[in-house]
Coordinates of C-alpha atoms in Angstrom, one line a residue:
M1 CA 131.1 60.1 163.9
T2 CA 127.8 61.3 163.0
G3 CA 125.0 59.2 164.8
N4 CA 125.7 55.6 164.3
W5 CA 127.6 55.7 161.0
E6 CA 131.2 56.5 160.4
Q7 CA 132.6 58.0 157.3
A8 CA 135.8 57.7 155.7
Q9 CA 137.0 59.2 152.5
A10 CA 140.5 58.1 151.5
V11 CA 140.3 58.9 147.9
P12 CA 138.7 61.9 146.4
G13 CA 135.5 60.8 144.9
A14 CA 135.2 57.7 147.1
F15 CA 132.9 57.4 150.0
R16 CA 132.9 54.6 152.8
A17 CA 130.7 54.4 155.6
V18 CA 130.1 51.8 158.2
L19 CA 126.6 51.6 159.7
T20 CA 126.4 50.1 163.2
P21 CA 123.3 49.6 165.7
H22 CA 123.3 51.8 168.8
R23 CA 123.8 49.9 172.2
S24 CA 123.3 52.4 175.2
L25 CA 124.8 50.3 177.8
S26 CA 128.6 49.7 177.8
P27 CA 130.1 46.4 178.8
T28 CA 131.4 48.1 182.2
G29 CA 127.7 49.3 182.7
F30 CA 126.4 45.8 182.1
L31 CA 128.8 44.2 184.6
V32 CA 127.5 47.0 187.5
L33 CA 123.9 46.3 186.6
M34 CA 124.0 42.6 186.7
A35 CA 126.2 42.7 190.0
A36 CA 123.5 45.1 191.5
L37 CA 120.8 42.9 190.4
A38 CA 122.3 39.7 191.5
G39 CA 123.2 41.4 194.9
I40 CA 119.6 42.7 195.3
S41 CA 118.1 39.6 194.2
F42 CA 120.4 37.6 196.7
V43 CA 119.6 39.6 199.7
T44 CA 115.8 39.4 199.0
G45 CA 115.9 35.9 198.3
M46 CA 117.7 35.5 201.7
V47 CA 115.0 37.2 203.6
F48 CA 112.6 34.8 202.0
W49 CA 114.9 31.7 202.7
L50 CA 114.9 33.1 206.4
A51 CA 111.3 33.3 206.5
G52 CA 110.8 29.7 205.5
A53 CA 109.9 30.6 201.9
W54 CA 113.1 28.9 200.6
P55 CA 111.9 27.9 197.0
V56 CA 111.4 31.8 196.3
M57 CA 115.3 31.8 196.2
G58 CA 115.6 29.9 193.2
F59 CA 113.0 32.2 191.2
F60 CA 115.2 35.3 192.2
G61 CA 118.1 33.4 190.7
L62 CA 116.1 32.5 187.7
D63 CA 115.1 36.3 187.2
V64 CA 118.8 37.1 187.1
A65 CA 119.7 34.5 184.6
L66 CA 117.0 35.6 182.3
V67 CA 117.9 39.3 182.5
Y68 CA 121.5 38.0 181.6
C69 CA 120.5 35.9 178.7
A70 CA 118.4 38.7 177.3
F71 CA 121.5 41.2 177.4
R72 CA 123.6 38.6 176.0
L73 CA 121.4 38.2 173.1
N74 CA 121.0 42.0 172.6
Y75 CA 124.8 42.3 172.5
R76 CA 125.1 39.4 170.0
S77 CA 122.4 41.3 167.7
G78 CA 124.4 44.5 167.9
R79 CA 127.5 43.0 166.2
L80 CA 125.3 43.5 162.9
Y81 CA 126.7 46.1 160.8
E82 CA 126.4 47.5 157.3
T83 CA 129.1 49.0 155.0
V84 CA 128.5 51.4 152.3
E85 CA 131.4 51.9 149.6
L86 CA 131.2 54.2 146.6
T87 CA 133.8 55.0 143.9
P88 CA 133.0 56.5 140.6
A89 CA 132.9 52.8 139.1
Q90 CA 131.1 50.9 141.8
F91 CA 128.5 51.3 144.7
T92 CA 128.8 48.5 147.0
W93 CA 126.5 47.7 150.0
T94 CA 127.5 44.8 152.4
R95 CA 125.5 43.8 155.8
V96 CA 127.6 41.2 157.9
H97 CA 125.2 39.4 160.2
P98 CA 126.5 38.3 163.8
S99 CA 126.7 34.8 162.5
G100 CA 129.3 36.2 160.0
R101 CA 126.9 35.7 157.1
R102 CA 127.4 38.3 154.5
E103 CA 124.8 39.9 152.0
Q104 CA 126.1 42.1 149.4
F105 CA 124.5 44.7 146.6
D106 CA 126.5 46.1 143.9
C107 CA 125.5 48.3 141.1
N108 CA 126.8 51.3 138.9
P109 CA 126.4 54.6 140.9
Y110 CA 125.3 56.5 137.9
W111 CA 122.2 54.5 137.9
A112 CA 121.7 54.6 141.8
R113 CA 119.3 56.6 143.3
V114 CA 119.1 57.4 147.1
N115 CA 115.2 57.1 148.1
L116 CA 114.2 58.3 151.6
R117 CA 110.7 57.9 152.3
E118 CA 109.2 59.9 155.1
W119 CA 105.8 59.4 156.8
P120 CA 103.7 62.1 158.4
D121 CA 104.5 60.7 161.7
G122 CA 108.3 61.4 161.2
R123 CA 109.2 57.6 160.3
T124 CA 111.8 57.0 157.7
D125 CA 112.4 54.3 155.2
L126 CA 116.0 54.3 153.3
R127 CA 116.6 52.5 150.0
I128 CA 118.8 52.4 147.2
V129 CA 117.3 52.0 143.8
S130 CA 119.1 51.0 140.8
Q131 CA 117.8 49.3 137.4
G132 CA 114.5 48.0 138.9
K133 CA 116.3 46.6 142.0
E134 CA 115.5 48.1 145.4
L135 CA 117.4 47.7 148.7
A136 CA 116.2 48.7 152.1
F137 CA 119.2 49.4 154.4
A138 CA 120.2 51.4 157.6
R139 CA 117.0 50.1 159.4
F140 CA 118.6 50.1 162.8
L141 CA 119.6 53.7 162.4
T142 CA 116.9 56.3 164.1
D143 CA 115.0 58.5 161.8
D144 CA 117.1 61.5 162.2
E145 CA 120.3 59.3 161.6
R146 CA 118.8 58.0 158.3
R147 CA 117.9 61.5 157.2
D148 CA 121.6 62.4 157.9
F149 CA 122.9 59.4 156.3
A150 CA 120.8 59.9 153.2
S151 CA 121.9 63.3 152.5
A152 CA 125.5 62.3 153.0
L153 CA 125.1 59.5 150.5
Q154 CA 123.3 61.6 148.0
G155 CA 126.2 64.0 148.2
A156 CA 128.8 61.3 147.7
L157 CA 126.8 59.9 144.7
H158 CA 126.7 63.5 143.1
D159 CA 130.5 63.7 143.7
A160 CA 131.1 60.2 142.3
R161 CA 129.1 60.9 139.0
G162 CA 131.7 64.2 138.8
G163 CA 129.5 66.9 140.3
T164 CA 127.5 69.4 138.1
R165 CA 128.1 69.5 134.6
I166 CA 127.4 72.7 132.6

């Protein structure tokens, strides 16, 4: 595993990678964070309740509910993934959205070219170009991960085409 992409090579000349977005908080960490936030909000809300400002208790509950919803939406978007499969006969890119909708791009690896654009400030953009069609992908990877993946994919395309011929 390099960054947020995983490579598998079952057949010589074949390349398969699964690209996934990074989520820094594990499910256990999420439960601990929500329990701590709920506990702190409850205790603070009780202080306001006892002081006579009982409506404030509802706002503390609303804050916890909004944080919970934001994290759930974040984890849902983290179910997005992309696969890149390369054989000497076919290059296939597939994106699977959290809803289950699939997008696919197929081309001949002999016509495919990896285009990694780098800006002066270090940002990158990774694309596959083939016969006038261009596909941007791996947008959720960091810039360094995109550079690493572009290098690995260029090497795999070179190998799929049969390597250097003299």
